[in-house]
Amino acid sequence: MKQANTHKIKLSSAALAPSCLFTCGDDESWQDKQYIANLGLKGASLAKMTSLGHPVPIGFVLTTDFCRQFNAAGNKLPKGTEKLVKYGLAKLEQRLGRKFGGTEKPLALSIRSGAPVHLAGLMPAILNLGLNDETCAALATETGDARFALDCYRRFIESYSIAVLNVGEDLFEEIFEEVRSESDLNSISEFESNDYQVIIDRYKACIIEETGDDFPQDVFVQLMGGISAAFESWNGYRAKSQRRINQISDDIGLALTVQGMVYGNRNKSSATGIIQSRNPNTGEARVSGSYLTYAQGPEFIGQYRAPKPLTNEDKARDGRVASLEERMPDMFKQLVKTACELEKAFGDMLDIEFTIEDDKLFILEAVRPKKTDQAELMVAVDLAKSGIISKQDALMRVDPKSIEQLLHPSLDLEAKKTKIARGLPASPGAASGEIVFNSEEAEERSALGKDVILVKIETSPEDVYGIHAAQGILTVRGGSTSHAAVAARIMARPCVTGASSVKVDTENETLYASGHTLKKGDMITIDGTSGEIYTGKVATIEANFSSEFYTLMQWADEVRQLKIRVNTETPELALKAQKMGAEGIGLCRTEHMFFEKGRIVSMREMILAEDEVGRKRALDKLLPMQRKDFVDLFTAMSGYPVTIRLLDPPLHEFLPKSDQDIMETANAIGIDHKAILRRLESYAETNPMLGHRGCRLAITHPEIYDMQVQAIFEATILAEQATGDPTMPEIMIPFVSTKAELVFLKQRIEDIADNVANIHGARPAFKFGTMIELPRAALRAEELAELSDFFSFGSNDLTQTTYGISRDDSARFLNSYARRGIIPHDPFVSIDKDGVGELVKIAVERGKRGNSNLTIGVCGEHGGDPYSIHFYGDLGLNYVSCAPFRVPVARLAAAQNAIHSQNEI
């Protein structure tokens, strides 16, 4: 590629015309990352289309180097810029036989900005640049059409003044409407040259009033002003906000494309529009789009200017509106042919902006549009099946997070809705239901066949069955890894957390939001994908598992190295997860099994017992229930590993809280309610999540784990007898910090296995493992591994204890941290590679040193996060475990990690 260099500034060597002095290189160079980094997506795509012989208006590109140096110089164009721009203009003038600012055959330009990635908020296109009073008259003389020339001029004044002079768009809209109304005009085709002259005169007066200066008549001043405004837009509020939201570097810069004008407003044989090579909602291979005659680029569209359908299939109901297919059949055929050729060349669905000038087609832009998740999936698979892209390309193209959205109901975009609040999108999907304010009522109303939304200030483990009964969950407090969020994802319920603008009066069962007062029984709708909350019932669209989904998952399984397990303790969800590709259970939270009404009383009886004898008596009641739980789980997951975490939360979480619940528990157990109050007081802790929980419970009350382990071993034998398959439970000890804890507990487990063998004649096989949740455990991993068959990282607690942040309270301030750039993202959502990740690396390295056969996985929320999965895959973990409906997400993310690693090698 040829380059003109002055002061390290580059005028792009990308050709925008086949025989232009600036040659564009080979057909594939536009896809090179450095090529796109220099020219931006827009410039690179124009160069690509030019190299393929498609009709692209001639032009040149000011590379992203200009933008970076512009920013470094404090919003000043670097030295040498004008010289390079004049050099580019000279080449355009030579090729087109026109003169920029000339009084004969004047050259008009379009300038468009574009970054190396899709980014909103940049300066909009400026068209017809180079027109002034003299060149407008020259264009009128050349074409013999004063109306056309004046139309171009007024469009330029408007777009330039908005983008460069910062005059409000609404002012031009008002002037245009005034003239249209005064002349009683209904269609753009009814405007005459004198109407446009009136508009131009009023535009100029408006500009003087708003800026204090005349509209610039020097065409080179116009051009340099447009160039500066484009680069200034890089640091505008919208562009900076979009970069922050999408985690895009400030340093990539934008490029600016300068092209000779083509006119879709030239005459009745001219038009402008967009053709889509596929349906962006479904991905179906069928062109669609819209167009306008007598129009240019981003057309000013009012009630008098409705876009027209491109194809007969898209034709409006009003038969009087002609499609482009009818109006210009030859142009339409050429356009469809071009769209198909470009889709193959670019290897993706495209939105193609085109202009037809006097029956001649020009392509102005070809971009990969924003598609629905379903369309993205369908396009990727279809193109791979057609051989246009590879299977690996298809896998890399689909966002793993989008897969999760396909597995849940979504709101109908066409449905009417009234938004009242917004919180954090904690668990995807949409649901409507009657408001209830406690879990008991959620269960009761659900049993009567009612759909309910459980609304609480925050949830706790005792709400697990209310969450299960509800169609969705809304909490005022909490973040994306709070109890409500985690439980909802496990149970595949839509959930919105951290809706701080919502006020909940639990006592009076009332919700207040945005001036709306809603009572128990009123209908609301939540969207766990966007975090939005609506009044009433909003129509939803059910999830659809397409054939393309299964095809993509099959391709993912062919390349991934990480195994994918599921976090669940119910056979129903275990079976669902298997269908989604789960290869075992990585976390069975046994505490959830004790909250069911049939057993919570026995659990409370055990906790409230005065001595070990009383505790064992209550545990004997729980033993058959636990045994059945595990039999059902082992049977459902026959042939797959099942990791069972022994009881983890502090015991106070199982005790009653309300006065009514306390009295009912006292009556059921047969004790004085004051004894419960005393026990509640004795179990109170300043910081229970760092207190008497996990294996610490088993040190002080070993009989609890003894019961659970006995139930596991007896269930192992029964499940093997029922299925004929060997069962290998993996017993995991939570909240470990010392080797001595493992020594104590492993010996008790071995003793119980011996006792079961004596009774049943066979010793159950099992694996013994450690849950790494504390920094000390990570640092002492070598000695812990000496006693362990496996490690599983509990990423939620490991993040919590590393940062010293409560995950349930973090949403109150972590968003501010991320917004100010203090942290790159919420560490509870995606792993903090530098801190938490460093502990994980240490634990993996030292653990393998202590036991070379150690199996290592992760079972916290990070197990379903694509960013974190890449990190764990790079470390060589054996598996990740996640919520059921995140299993396909993890499968795809693991495949992408394998592809990325292979490419690096």
Short mmCIF file of N, CA and C in Angstrom, two decimals, residues 802-803 824-825 831-839 841 867 871:
data_model
loop_
_atom_site.label_atom_id
_atom_site.label_comp_id
_atom_site.label_asym_id
_atom_site.label_seq_id
_atom_site.Cartn_x
_atom_site.Cartn_y
_atom_site.Cartn_z
N THR A 802 -11.70 -11.95 49.63
CA THR A 802 -10.49 -11.29 49.11
C THR A 802 -10.66 -9.78 49.14
N TYR A 803 -11.82 -9.30 48.71
CA TYR A 803 -12.07 -7.87 48.68
C TYR A 803 -12.51 -7.30 50.03
N PRO A 824 -12.59 -2.39 36.59
CA PRO A 824 -13.09 -2.56 35.22
C PRO A 824 -14.49 -3.14 35.15
N HIS A 825 -14.89 -3.92 36.18
CA HIS A 825 -16.20 -4.54 36.19
C HIS A 825 -16.50 -5.04 37.59
N ILE A 831 -14.50 -12.52 37.01
CA ILE A 831 -13.37 -12.64 37.92
C ILE A 831 -12.42 -11.45 37.84
N ASP A 832 -11.95 -11.05 38.99
CA ASP A 832 -10.88 -10.06 39.10
C ASP A 832 -9.57 -10.81 38.90
N LYS A 833 -9.04 -10.75 37.68
CA LYS A 833 -7.86 -11.56 37.34
C LYS A 833 -6.64 -11.20 38.19
N ASP A 834 -6.49 -9.93 38.52
CA ASP A 834 -5.28 -9.49 39.21
C ASP A 834 -5.26 -9.86 40.68
N GLY A 835 -6.43 -9.91 41.31
CA GLY A 835 -6.49 -10.19 42.74
C GLY A 835 -6.99 -11.59 43.03
N VAL A 836 -8.28 -11.77 42.84
CA VAL A 836 -8.88 -13.10 43.05
C VAL A 836 -8.24 -14.11 42.10
N GLY A 837 -8.03 -13.68 40.87
CA GLY A 837 -7.42 -14.57 39.89
C GLY A 837 -6.02 -15.00 40.29
N GLU A 838 -5.27 -14.10 40.92
CA GLU A 838 -3.92 -14.47 41.37
C GLU A 838 -3.98 -15.54 42.45
N LEU A 839 -4.96 -15.44 43.35
CA LEU A 839 -5.14 -16.47 44.37
C LEU A 839 -5.51 -17.81 43.73
N LYS A 841 -4.68 -18.81 40.71
CA LYS A 841 -3.45 -19.33 40.08
C LYS A 841 -2.56 -19.99 41.12
N TYR A 867 -16.31 -14.41 30.37
CA TYR A 867 -15.01 -13.78 30.64
C TYR A 867 -14.21 -14.64 31.63
N PHE A 871 -10.61 -17.36 31.54
CA PHE A 871 -9.53 -17.35 32.53
C PHE A 871 -9.30 -18.75 33.09
#
